[in-house]
Short mmCIF file of C-alpha atoms in Angstrom, two decimals:
data_model
loop_
_atom_site.label_atom_id
_atom_site.label_comp_id
_atom_site.label_asym_id
_atom_site.label_seq_id
_atom_site.Cartn_x
_atom_site.Cartn_y
_atom_site.Cartn_z
CA MET A 694 196.95 6.10 106.89
CA LEU A 695 194.37 6.13 109.69
CA ARG A 696 196.27 8.83 111.58
CA ALA A 697 196.52 11.05 108.50
CA ALA A 698 192.83 10.49 107.72
CA VAL A 699 191.75 11.44 111.26
CA GLU A 700 193.91 14.55 111.18
CA LEU A 701 192.38 15.56 107.84
CA PHE A 702 188.80 14.82 109.01
CA ASN A 703 189.35 17.02 112.07
CA ARG A 704 190.91 19.84 110.07
CA LYS A 705 188.51 19.90 107.13
CA GLY A 706 185.40 18.26 108.61
CA TYR A 707 184.52 14.64 107.82
CA ASP A 708 181.60 15.47 105.51
CA ALA A 709 183.69 17.95 103.51
CA THR A 710 186.59 15.49 103.03
CA SER A 711 186.64 13.47 99.80
CA MET A 712 188.71 10.41 98.96
CA GLY A 713 190.49 12.70 96.49
CA ASP A 714 191.47 15.04 99.37
CA LEU A 715 192.70 12.05 101.32
CA ALA A 716 194.75 10.74 98.38
CA ARG A 717 196.36 14.17 97.97
CA GLU A 718 197.11 14.35 101.71
CA LEU A 719 198.71 10.90 101.69
CA GLY A 720 200.50 11.35 98.39
CA LEU A 721 198.76 8.22 97.07
CA THR A 722 196.42 7.53 94.18
CA LYS A 723 192.77 6.85 94.94
CA PRO A 724 193.04 3.22 93.72
CA ALA A 725 195.98 2.73 96.11
CA ILE A 726 193.76 3.83 99.01
CA TYR A 727 190.84 1.69 97.86
CA HIS A 728 193.26 -1.23 97.90
CA HIS A 729 193.31 -0.87 101.72
CA VAL A 730 189.89 0.46 102.66
CA ALA A 731 186.41 0.36 101.16
CA GLY A 732 185.95 4.12 101.55
CA LYS A 733 186.16 7.03 103.92
CA GLU A 734 183.37 5.66 106.09
CA GLN A 735 185.51 2.63 106.94
CA LEU A 736 188.30 4.97 108.01
CA LEU A 737 185.80 6.89 110.15
CA GLY A 738 184.64 3.65 111.75
CA LEU A 739 188.21 2.60 112.56
CA ALA A 740 188.95 6.01 114.08
CA LEU A 741 185.79 5.98 116.20
CA ASP A 742 186.61 2.47 117.42
CA ASP A 743 190.07 3.70 118.35
CA ALA A 744 188.46 6.37 120.54
CA LEU A 745 185.74 4.14 121.95
CA ASP A 746 187.51 0.85 122.65
CA GLU A 747 189.71 2.08 125.50
CA LEU A 748 186.96 4.24 126.97
CA THR A 749 184.65 1.23 126.90
CA ALA A 750 187.29 -0.93 128.58
CA ALA A 751 187.80 1.71 131.30
CA VAL A 752 184.08 2.13 131.94
CA THR A 753 183.45 -1.63 131.94
CA GLU A 754 186.24 -2.06 134.49
CA ALA A 755 184.84 0.78 136.63
CA SER A 756 181.32 -0.69 136.53
CA ARG A 757 182.46 -4.07 137.83
CA GLU A 758 181.87 -4.37 141.58
CA ARG A 759 184.90 -5.92 143.20
CA GLU A 760 185.81 -6.70 146.76
CA GLY A 761 187.73 -3.94 148.47
CA THR A 762 186.49 -1.26 146.06
CA THR A 763 183.78 1.36 146.36
CA ALA A 764 181.70 2.87 143.58
CA TYR A 765 183.26 6.19 144.61
CA GLY A 766 186.79 4.88 144.20
CA ARG A 767 185.96 3.31 140.85
CA LEU A 768 184.25 6.52 139.64
CA ARG A 769 187.23 8.62 140.66
CA ALA A 770 189.56 6.16 138.91
CA VAL A 771 187.52 6.15 135.68
CA VAL A 772 187.51 9.96 135.54
CA ARG A 773 191.31 9.89 135.82
CA ARG A 774 191.53 7.13 133.24
CA SER A 775 189.28 9.07 130.83
CA VAL A 776 191.68 12.00 130.95
CA GLU A 777 194.54 9.63 130.11
CA VAL A 778 192.64 7.98 127.24
CA LEU A 779 191.63 11.36 125.86
CA VAL A 780 195.21 12.61 125.92
CA ALA A 781 196.55 9.39 124.35
CA HIS A 782 193.87 9.32 121.61
CA ARG A 783 193.13 13.02 121.25
CA PRO A 784 192.63 13.12 117.44
CA SER A 785 190.17 10.21 117.36
CA VAL A 786 188.32 11.41 120.50
CA THR A 787 188.02 14.85 118.88
CA LEU A 788 186.46 13.19 115.85
CA LEU A 789 184.15 11.13 118.07
CA LEU A 790 182.89 14.22 119.91
CA ARG A 791 181.94 15.85 116.58
CA VAL A 792 179.90 12.91 115.30
CA ARG A 793 176.28 13.89 114.77
CA GLY A 794 174.71 10.64 113.52
CA ASN A 795 174.76 11.27 109.77
CA SER A 796 175.37 7.62 108.81
CA GLU A 797 175.21 4.06 110.15
CA VAL A 798 178.80 4.27 111.38
CA GLU A 799 178.09 7.53 113.22
CA LEU A 800 174.86 6.20 114.70
CA ALA A 801 176.69 3.12 115.99
CA ALA A 802 179.30 5.37 117.63
CA LEU A 803 176.57 7.51 119.24
CA GLU A 804 174.97 4.33 120.54
CA ARG A 805 178.26 3.30 122.13
CA ARG A 806 178.66 6.79 123.65
CA ARG A 807 175.15 6.53 125.10
CA TRP A 808 176.04 3.17 126.66
CA LEU A 809 179.08 4.77 128.30
CA ASP A 810 176.97 7.70 129.57
CA ASP A 811 174.43 5.31 131.08
CA ARG A 812 177.10 3.21 132.86
CA LEU A 813 178.73 6.37 134.24
CA ALA A 814 175.42 7.76 135.49
CA GLU A 815 174.79 4.40 137.22
CA LEU A 816 178.21 4.55 138.83
CA VAL A 817 177.48 8.08 140.10
CA ALA A 818 174.16 6.85 141.50
CA ASP A 819 175.93 3.93 143.23
CA ALA A 820 178.45 6.33 144.78
CA VAL A 821 175.58 8.49 146.05
CA ALA A 822 173.83 5.39 147.43
CA GLU A 823 176.91 4.33 149.37
CA GLY A 824 176.99 7.80 150.96
CA ALA A 825 180.26 8.95 149.41
CA LEU A 826 178.82 11.54 146.99
CA ARG A 827 176.43 14.38 147.66
CA GLY A 828 172.89 13.40 146.75
CA ASP A 829 171.44 16.80 145.85
CA VAL A 830 172.45 16.78 142.16
CA PRO A 831 170.82 14.32 139.71
CA PRO A 832 173.35 11.53 138.85
CA ALA A 833 172.76 11.86 135.10
CA LEU A 834 173.52 15.58 135.34
CA VAL A 835 176.65 14.94 137.42
CA SER A 836 177.84 12.43 134.85
CA ARG A 837 177.29 14.86 131.97
CA LEU A 838 179.13 17.69 133.73
CA LEU A 839 182.02 15.46 134.79
CA PHE A 840 182.61 14.08 131.34
CA GLY A 841 181.79 17.43 129.72
CA MET A 842 184.73 18.80 131.66
CA VAL A 843 186.96 15.88 130.61
CA ASN A 844 185.87 16.14 126.96
CA SER A 845 186.53 19.88 126.88
CA LEU A 846 190.23 19.01 127.03
CA VAL A 847 190.18 18.20 123.29
CA GLU A 848 189.65 21.92 122.65
CA TRP A 849 192.93 23.11 124.10
CA TYR A 850 195.09 20.36 125.59
CA ARG A 851 198.40 19.78 123.82
CA PRO A 852 200.81 17.08 125.03
CA ASP A 853 203.75 19.46 124.50
CA GLY A 854 202.03 22.29 126.42
CA ALA A 855 202.37 23.54 129.99
CA TYR A 856 200.69 20.60 131.75
CA ASP A 857 201.48 16.91 131.68
CA THR A 858 198.73 14.29 131.78
CA ALA A 859 199.05 13.63 135.50
CA THR A 860 198.72 17.35 136.35
CA VAL A 861 195.52 17.60 134.32
CA ALA A 862 194.12 14.35 135.72
CA ASP A 863 194.88 15.54 139.27
CA ALA A 864 193.24 18.91 138.59
CA VAL A 865 190.09 17.34 137.11
CA THR A 866 189.60 14.92 140.00
CA ALA A 867 190.46 17.53 142.66
CA LEU A 868 188.04 20.04 141.17
CA ALA A 869 185.22 17.57 140.60
CA PHE A 870 185.37 15.51 143.77
CA ASP A 871 187.00 17.71 146.40
CA GLY A 872 185.96 21.09 145.02
CA LEU A 873 187.98 24.23 144.51
CA ALA A 874 186.92 25.90 147.75
CA ARG A 875 189.02 25.25 150.81
CA HIS A 876 186.86 23.19 153.11
CA GLU A 877 187.23 25.70 155.94
CA THR A 878 185.59 28.34 153.70
CA PRO A 879 183.38 30.46 155.95
CA PRO A 880 179.65 30.39 155.14
CA ASP A 881 179.63 34.08 154.10
CA ARG A 882 181.65 33.13 151.05
CA ARG A 883 178.74 31.18 149.59
CA ASP A 884 176.64 32.41 146.65
CA ARG A 885 175.04 35.75 147.29
CA MET B 315 167.35 36.70 109.89
CA LEU B 316 170.28 36.45 112.33
CA ARG B 317 168.61 33.63 114.25
CA ALA B 318 167.96 31.61 111.07
CA ALA B 319 171.53 32.23 109.88
CA VAL B 320 173.05 31.04 113.17
CA GLU B 321 170.86 27.95 113.14
CA LEU B 322 171.97 27.17 109.56
CA PHE B 323 175.67 27.85 110.32
CA ASN B 324 175.50 25.44 113.28
CA ARG B 325 173.68 22.77 111.30
CA LYS B 326 175.70 22.93 108.07
CA GLY B 327 178.95 24.49 109.26
CA TYR B 328 179.76 28.15 108.62
CA ASP B 329 182.34 27.49 105.90
CA ALA B 330 180.00 25.16 104.01
CA THR B 331 177.07 27.62 104.08
CA SER B 332 176.65 29.87 101.03
CA MET B 333 174.51 32.99 100.70
CA GLY B 334 172.40 30.85 98.32
CA ASP B 335 171.80 28.31 101.12
CA LEU B 336 170.83 31.15 103.42
CA ALA B 337 168.44 32.65 100.86
CA ARG B 338 166.77 29.24 100.42
CA GLU B 339 166.51 28.80 104.20
CA LEU B 340 164.93 32.23 104.64
CA GLY B 341 162.70 32.02 101.55
CA LEU B 342 164.30 35.21 100.22
CA THR B 343 166.26 36.11 97.12
CA LYS B 344 169.98 36.76 97.47
CA PRO B 345 169.56 40.47 96.54
CA ALA B 346 166.96 40.78 99.31
CA ILE B 347 169.51 39.50 101.82
CA TYR B 348 172.28 41.73 100.48
CA HIS B 349 169.91 44.64 101.02
CA HIS B 350 170.33 44.01 104.77
CA VAL B 351 173.84 42.62 105.19
CA ALA B 352 177.09 42.85 103.27
CA GLY B 353 177.60 39.07 103.34
CA LYS B 354 177.67 36.00 105.51
CA GLU B 355 180.74 37.21 107.40
CA GLN B 356 178.73 40.18 108.71
CA LEU B 357 176.09 37.75 109.99
CA LEU B 358 178.82 35.68 111.64
CA GLY B 359 180.20 38.82 113.30
CA LEU B 360 176.77 39.80 114.63
CA ALA B 361 176.22 36.28 115.99
CA LEU B 362 179.61 36.16 117.69
CA ASP B 363 178.98 39.59 119.25
CA ASP B 364 175.66 38.27 120.52
CA ALA B 365 177.53 35.45 122.28
CA LEU B 366 180.41 37.61 123.49
CA ASP B 367 178.76 40.83 124.64
CA GLU B 368 176.94 39.38 127.65
CA LEU B 369 179.84 37.13 128.61
CA THR B 370 182.14 40.15 128.45
CA ALA B 371 179.74 42.18 130.60
CA ALA B 372 179.57 39.36 133.17
CA VAL B 373 183.34 38.90 133.31
CA THR B 374 183.97 42.66 133.49
CA GLU B 375 181.55 42.91 136.39
CA ALA B 376 183.18 39.94 138.13
CA SER B 377 186.67 41.40 137.69
CA ARG B 378 185.72 44.69 139.36
CA GLU B 379 186.78 44.72 143.00
CA ARG B 380 183.99 46.13 145.11
CA GLU B 381 183.55 46.68 148.81
CA GLY B 382 181.85 43.79 150.54
CA THR B 383 182.75 41.28 147.81
CA THR B 384 185.46 38.66 147.58
CA ALA B 385 187.17 37.35 144.45
CA TYR B 386 185.73 33.97 145.44
CA GLY B 387 182.17 35.31 145.58
CA ARG B 388 182.58 37.09 142.25
CA LEU B 389 184.13 33.97 140.63
CA ARG B 390 181.27 31.81 141.85
CA ALA B 391 178.76 34.38 140.61
CA VAL B 392 180.38 34.62 137.16
CA VAL B 393 180.34 30.82 136.75
CA ARG B 394 176.60 30.86 137.52
CA ARG B 395 176.08 33.80 135.18
CA SER B 396 178.00 32.04 132.39
CA VAL B 397 175.62 29.10 132.60
CA GLU B 398 172.68 31.51 132.31
CA VAL B 399 174.21 33.37 129.35
CA LEU B 400 175.03 30.10 127.61
CA VAL B 401 171.48 28.83 128.03
CA ALA B 402 169.96 32.14 126.88
CA HIS B 403 172.28 32.42 123.83
CA ARG B 404 172.95 28.76 123.12
CA PRO B 405 172.97 28.93 119.28
CA SER B 406 175.39 31.85 119.09
CA VAL B 407 177.61 30.45 121.87
CA THR B 408 177.69 27.11 119.98
CA LEU B 409 178.86 28.99 116.89
CA LEU B 410 181.45 30.91 118.95
CA LEU B 411 182.91 27.70 120.37
CA ARG B 412 183.44 26.32 116.86
CA VAL B 413 185.30 29.35 115.54
CA ARG B 414 188.84 28.46 114.48
CA GLY B 415 190.22 31.78 113.28
CA ASN B 416 189.71 31.41 109.50
CA SER B 417 188.98 35.13 108.90
CA GLU B 418 189.35 38.59 110.47
CA VAL B 419 185.95 38.26 112.13
CA GLU B 420 186.88 34.88 113.63
CA LEU B 421 190.27 36.12 114.78
CA ALA B 422 188.62 39.08 116.52
CA ALA B 423 186.24 36.70 118.32
CA LEU B 424 189.14 34.47 119.39
CA GLU B 425 190.92 37.57 120.69
CA ARG B 426 187.85 38.46 122.76
CA ARG B 427 187.65 34.86 124.09
CA ARG B 428 191.31 35.04 125.08
CA TRP B 429 190.64 38.29 126.96
CA LEU B 430 187.83 36.55 128.87
CA ASP B 431 190.06 33.55 129.65
CA ASP B 432 192.79 35.84 130.98
CA ARG B 433 190.38 37.78 133.24
CA LEU B 434 188.92 34.54 134.58
CA ALA B 435 192.36 33.08 135.31
CA GLU B 436 193.21 36.32 137.18
CA LEU B 437 190.02 36.02 139.19
CA VAL B 438 190.89 32.42 140.11
CA ALA B 439 194.38 33.56 141.15
CA ASP B 440 192.84 36.34 143.29
CA ALA B 441 190.53 33.84 144.99
CA VAL B 442 193.53 31.60 145.71
CA ALA B 443 195.45 34.62 147.06
CA GLU B 444 192.66 35.52 149.47
CA GLY B 445 192.77 31.96 150.78
CA ALA B 446 189.32 30.90 149.60
CA LEU B 447 190.42 28.50 146.84
CA ARG B 448 192.87 25.63 147.01
CA GLY B 449 196.27 26.68 145.73
CA ASP B 450 197.56 23.36 144.42
CA VAL B 451 196.11 23.62 140.89
CA PRO B 452 197.42 26.26 138.43
CA PRO B 453 194.81 29.08 138.11
CA ALA B 454 194.91 29.03 134.30
CA LEU B 455 194.17 25.29 134.36
CA VAL B 456 191.33 25.76 136.85
CA SER B 457 189.83 28.45 134.66
CA ARG B 458 190.00 26.24 131.56
CA LEU B 459 188.41 23.29 133.33
CA LEU B 460 185.66 25.40 134.92
CA PHE B 461 184.64 27.02 131.67
CA GLY B 462 185.23 23.82 129.72
CA MET B 463 182.55 22.28 131.93
CA VAL B 464 180.23 25.25 131.38
CA ASN B 465 180.85 25.27 127.62
CA SER B 466 180.17 21.54 127.36
CA LEU B 467 176.52 22.38 128.04
CA VAL B 468 176.11 23.45 124.40
CA GLU B 469 176.54 19.80 123.43
CA TRP B 470 173.44 18.50 125.18
CA TYR B 471 171.52 21.12 127.16
CA ARG B 472 168.02 21.79 125.87
CA PRO B 473 165.79 24.40 127.57
CA ASP B 474 162.80 22.06 127.24
CA GLY B 475 164.74 19.10 128.70
CA ALA B 476 164.84 17.59 132.19
CA TYR B 477 166.75 20.42 133.93
CA ASP B 478 165.96 24.12 134.22
CA THR B 479 168.74 26.72 134.15
CA ALA B 480 168.89 27.11 137.94
CA THR B 481 169.31 23.34 138.45
CA VAL B 482 172.23 23.25 136.03
CA ALA B 483 173.80 26.41 137.47
CA ASP B 484 173.49 24.97 140.99
CA ALA B 485 175.01 21.66 139.86
CA VAL B 486 177.96 23.33 138.11
CA THR B 487 178.82 25.55 141.09
CA ALA B 488 178.30 22.77 143.62
CA LEU B 489 180.51 20.38 141.67
CA ALA B 490 183.24 22.90 140.92
CA PHE B 491 183.50 24.73 144.24
CA ASP B 492 182.21 22.34 146.87
CA GLY B 493 183.05 19.08 145.12
CA LEU B 494 180.96 15.96 144.67
CA ALA B 495 182.43 14.09 147.62
CA ARG B 496 180.72 14.53 150.96
CA HIS B 497 183.18 16.45 153.12
CA GLU B 498 183.20 13.74 155.77
CA THR B 499 184.60 11.31 153.17
CA PRO B 500 187.08 9.05 154.96
CA PRO B 501 190.66 9.18 153.66
CA ASP B 502 190.53 5.58 152.38
CA ARG B 503 188.13 6.73 149.67
CA ARG B 504 190.83 8.78 147.99
CA ASP B 505 192.48 7.80 144.71
CA ARG B 506 194.13 4.43 144.88
#
């Protein structure tokens, strides 16, 4: 039921979807749905938790300083992991990225997203401090661009398409951390 | 009128916005609006052209081989220019990125987006061919990730916020082409 609800919310827009629409989609009566959930907002909350729980686990893990790890290594790993979570939970992450804060449930999800953003910006700053990342771009901006790139996958990535998850995760980390330019690029190929 | 319409379409969703909503927003009567435009689809078309015309000009310019330029230099310049166009036309680009192809006007805009994507992927392939870009990531995937990162700016960038356009354009090109890692990064800082 959750999967069908998320699919319908994404297709029709959450605000425009009624419990009647959902009942029709599921081939159930409205009372049958209300037997399971209190309303569409509960379904939204479950879907947003589905998107947020694994991302939160990944970011919490990446934020934890551990012997033998660097902030840089943990940042690179959490970017990879975010691609994997996004691919595995694409419908609910799509829904999450469209949330605008129109209700308590949406505000709580935005709060959790903000917490993730803050931890990621801290991790970027730690990686700069240890000398592994360039220091000429503000960490909060780096974090937004990095995860903006990851999140943009919801717009076009399809699991049955041309690229498997590992290819996309490799491409994202290669582009973001190593850069597209060959390192021996001569200086005259810089911005005009 | 176009600016107010785009703002309303973004806030309420294009499909959910009626000509009555628009009249209320503008403080006009519906006949007064119909005096200027045939309907909301014409307004959508004008807004999407506003977003697409400058992007198309930038991509056309970048695709044109010229003496003294490299595909790499033109690719880097068009990424910068895309950030500038997005910032200057944020409301209409936001609308463009939400288009799903529900009408002739939307399908035409998607067709124009596809043309841009194809030109950009070609430019990436040319830059790989001239030896300036790494060749281990498929050009079409690189192009999607690059412009996914640029497009993600519509989600949070505000002209009166912490970063001016040049700072964001510098950050995007630095991240994408040069990479976040310092080039002297020791090999043990690679992915685990």
